[in-house]
GROMACS .gro file of C-alpha atoms in nm:
model
  155
    1MET     CA    1   0.148 -28.868  -6.721
    2ALA     CA    2   0.255 -28.644  -6.422
    3HIS     CA    3   0.180 -28.801  -6.089
    4GLU     CA    4   0.045 -28.528  -5.844
    5LYS     CA    5  -0.068 -28.592  -5.498
    6VAL     CA    6  -0.348 -28.359  -5.422
    7PHE     CA    7  -0.562 -28.314  -5.117
    8ILE     CA    8  -0.903 -28.160  -5.225
    9SER     CA    9  -1.037 -27.934  -4.954
   10HIS     CA   10  -1.408 -27.889  -4.983
   11ILE     CA   11  -1.731 -27.888  -4.772
   12HIS     CA   12  -1.921 -28.217  -4.785
   13GLU     CA   13  -2.212 -28.063  -4.969
   14ASP     CA   14  -1.966 -28.051  -5.272
   15ASP     CA   15  -1.859 -28.422  -5.244
   16ALA     CA   16  -1.975 -28.473  -5.605
   17GLN     CA   17  -1.736 -28.205  -5.709
   18VAL     CA   18  -1.439 -28.402  -5.585
   19GLY     CA   19  -1.510 -28.675  -5.822
   20ALA     CA   20  -1.555 -28.428  -6.119
   21MET     CA   21  -1.237 -28.257  -6.010
   22LYS     CA   22  -1.034 -28.600  -6.021
   23LEU     CA   23  -1.177 -28.675  -6.360
   24LEU     CA   24  -1.093 -28.319  -6.482
   25LEU     CA   25  -0.729 -28.358  -6.364
   26SER     CA   26  -0.694 -28.704  -6.519
   27GLY     CA   27  -0.801 -28.539  -6.849
   28GLN     CA   28  -0.519 -28.306  -6.813
   29GLY     CA   29  -0.261 -28.581  -6.776
   30PHE     CA   30  -0.243 -28.610  -6.396
   31ASP     CA   31  -0.231 -28.948  -6.227
   32VAL     CA   32  -0.406 -28.807  -5.919
   33THR     CA   33  -0.370 -28.964  -5.571
   34ASP     CA   34  -0.650 -28.793  -5.388
   35SER     CA   35  -0.660 -28.823  -5.010
   36SER     CA   36  -0.964 -28.613  -4.941
   37VAL     CA   37  -1.210 -28.712  -4.690
   38THR     CA   38  -1.569 -28.755  -4.844
   39LYS     CA   39  -1.904 -28.913  -4.749
   40ASP     CA   40  -1.801 -29.215  -4.948
   41GLU     CA   41  -1.525 -29.282  -4.681
   42PRO     CA   42  -1.665 -29.124  -4.365
   43ASN     CA   43  -1.491 -29.136  -4.046
   44ARG     CA   44  -1.682 -29.165  -3.726
   45ALA     CA   45  -1.482 -28.933  -3.528
   46ASN     CA   46  -1.647 -28.627  -3.370
   47ASN     CA   47  -1.364 -28.466  -3.177
   48ARG     CA   48  -1.222 -28.171  -3.377
   49GLU     CA   49  -0.869 -28.195  -3.267
   50TYR     CA   50  -0.851 -28.575  -3.339
   51ILE     CA   51  -1.004 -28.522  -3.695
   52GLN     CA   52  -0.741 -28.237  -3.763
   53ARG     CA   53  -0.431 -28.416  -3.619
   54GLU     CA   54  -0.511 -28.779  -3.685
   55ILE     CA   55  -0.713 -28.774  -4.006
   56LEU     CA   56  -0.655 -28.450  -4.207
   57ALA     CA   57  -0.303 -28.372  -4.108
   58PRO     CA   58  -0.148 -28.691  -4.248
   59ARG     CA   59  -0.329 -28.654  -4.573
   60ILE     CA   60  -0.222 -28.292  -4.622
   61GLU     CA   61   0.135 -28.389  -4.542
   62ALA     CA   62   0.127 -28.654  -4.822
   63ALA     CA   63  -0.003 -28.406  -5.069
   64ASP     CA   64   0.203 -28.200  -5.310
   65THR     CA   65  -0.084 -27.952  -5.350
   66VAL     CA   66  -0.402 -27.853  -5.189
   67ILE     CA   67  -0.688 -27.774  -5.412
   68VAL     CA   68  -0.957 -27.567  -5.239
   69LEU     CA   69  -1.295 -27.598  -5.418
   70VAL     CA   70  -1.470 -27.252  -5.349
   71SER     CA   71  -1.838 -27.284  -5.334
   72PRO     CA   72  -2.138 -27.137  -5.146
   73GLY     CA   73  -2.127 -27.201  -4.785
   74MET     CA   74  -1.764 -27.266  -4.734
   75ARG     CA   75  -1.631 -26.925  -4.632
   76ASN     CA   76  -1.667 -26.993  -4.262
   77SER     CA   77  -1.582 -27.366  -4.256
   78ALA     CA   78  -1.343 -27.422  -3.966
   79TYR     CA   79  -1.199 -27.726  -4.126
   80VAL     CA   80  -1.135 -27.579  -4.463
   81ASN     CA   81  -0.962 -27.270  -4.313
   82TRP     CA   82  -0.754 -27.495  -4.099
   83GLU     CA   83  -0.655 -27.728  -4.391
   84ILE     CA   84  -0.527 -27.411  -4.589
   85GLU     CA   85  -0.334 -27.283  -4.292
   86TYR     CA   86  -0.176 -27.617  -4.231
   87ALA     CA   87  -0.078 -27.674  -4.582
   88SER     CA   88   0.067 -27.335  -4.601
   89GLN     CA   89   0.271 -27.416  -4.288
   90LEU     CA   90   0.418 -27.724  -4.459
   91ASP     CA   91   0.499 -27.501  -4.773
   92ARG     CA   92   0.250 -27.695  -4.987
   93ARG     CA   93   0.114 -27.528  -5.287
   94VAL     CA   94  -0.244 -27.391  -5.236
   95VAL     CA   95  -0.461 -27.354  -5.530
   96GLY     CA   96  -0.823 -27.225  -5.514
   97VAL     CA   97  -1.073 -27.335  -5.780
   98TRP     CA   98  -1.401 -27.171  -5.840
   99ALA     CA   99  -1.668 -27.442  -5.807
  100PRO     CA  100  -1.987 -27.388  -6.014
  101ASN     CA  101  -2.179 -27.113  -5.839
  102GLY     CA  102  -1.877 -27.003  -5.623
  103THR     CA  103  -1.845 -26.622  -5.572
  104GLU     CA  104  -1.615 -26.390  -5.394
  105ASP     CA  105  -1.831 -26.390  -5.081
  106ASP     CA  106  -1.745 -26.763  -5.044
  107ILE     CA  107  -1.378 -26.739  -5.021
  108PRO     CA  108  -1.242 -26.870  -4.699
  109THR     CA  109  -1.032 -26.622  -4.519
  110ALA     CA  110  -0.726 -26.832  -4.514
  111LEU     CA  111  -0.751 -26.893  -4.889
  112ASP     CA  112  -0.778 -26.515  -4.938
  113ASP     CA  113  -0.448 -26.486  -4.721
  114LEU     CA  114  -0.245 -26.774  -4.831
  115ALA     CA  115  -0.338 -26.909  -5.186
  116ASP     CA  116  -0.079 -26.927  -5.449
  117ALA     CA  117  -0.330 -26.908  -5.724
  118MET     CA  118  -0.700 -26.894  -5.785
  119VAL     CA  119  -0.853 -27.020  -6.113
  120GLY     CA  120  -1.179 -27.114  -6.278
  121TRP     CA  121  -1.308 -27.454  -6.332
  122GLN     CA  122  -1.107 -27.515  -6.658
  123GLY     CA  123  -0.870 -27.821  -6.672
  124GLU     CA  124  -0.577 -27.634  -6.836
  125ARG     CA  125  -0.595 -27.351  -6.601
  126ILE     CA  126  -0.595 -27.575  -6.299
  127LYS     CA  127  -0.312 -27.784  -6.448
  128ASP     CA  128  -0.106 -27.457  -6.485
  129ALA     CA  129  -0.179 -27.340  -6.134
  130ILE     CA  130  -0.081 -27.672  -5.983
  131LEU     CA  131   0.245 -27.664  -6.178
  132GLY     CA  132   0.312 -27.308  -6.073
  133ARG     CA  133   0.277 -27.164  -6.421
  134ILE     CA  134  -0.015 -26.947  -6.287
  135ASN     CA  135   0.051 -26.758  -5.978
  136ASN     CA  136  -0.233 -26.502  -5.965
  137TRP     CA  137  -0.588 -26.467  -5.883
  138GLU     CA  138  -0.878 -26.482  -6.114
  139THR     CA  139  -1.215 -26.367  -6.007
  140SER     CA  140  -1.521 -26.591  -6.029
  141GLN     CA  141  -1.587 -26.405  -6.352
  142GLY     CA  142  -1.249 -26.494  -6.512
  143SER     CA  143  -1.075 -26.168  -6.491
  144ILE     CA  144  -0.746 -26.098  -6.297
  145ARG     CA  145  -0.809 -25.961  -5.946
  146GLU     CA  146  -0.629 -25.644  -5.849
  147GLN     CA  147  -0.350 -25.686  -5.611
  148ARG     CA  148  -0.434 -25.611  -5.250
  149PRO     CA  149  -0.208 -25.408  -5.036
  150ILE     CA  150  -0.058 -25.629  -4.782
  151ASP     CA  151   0.077 -25.496  -4.451
  152ARG     CA  152   0.446 -25.582  -4.415
  153HIS     CA  153   0.613 -25.611  -4.075
  154ASN     CA  154   0.972 -25.603  -3.990
  155CYS     CA  155   1.092 -25.895  -3.795
   0.00000   0.00000   0.00000
């Protein structure tokens, strides 16, 4: 069994999906240490800077991979976008997973720019994306997304 430390980035409306994701990963042979923040373990903080630096940052630093559950309503989540950007700064693998009912309109901007892979809600596909065997984007319908032109800048 592989031990993988993951942080599952999500919006609180999808807390139930976090448990389902952990079960899915366990079924793929992962011993998952999840440090996600859910309603089951709420914090009483209401200062955004404090939440990011004192609660979320240490959990992302401890993770090998950040899984982002893409679902309706998350596109403009400041916390989700920050989590993705912070994980990328730390050189953590960022894997997007289509939650049920997730569509292209729900993709957070940071995920669109920084994800290493994007896959559907299938255990084997998620496992391969975590392990770096999949490094491309799948649409919410399961097809491969065309490469986007990326502006390159000389340093």
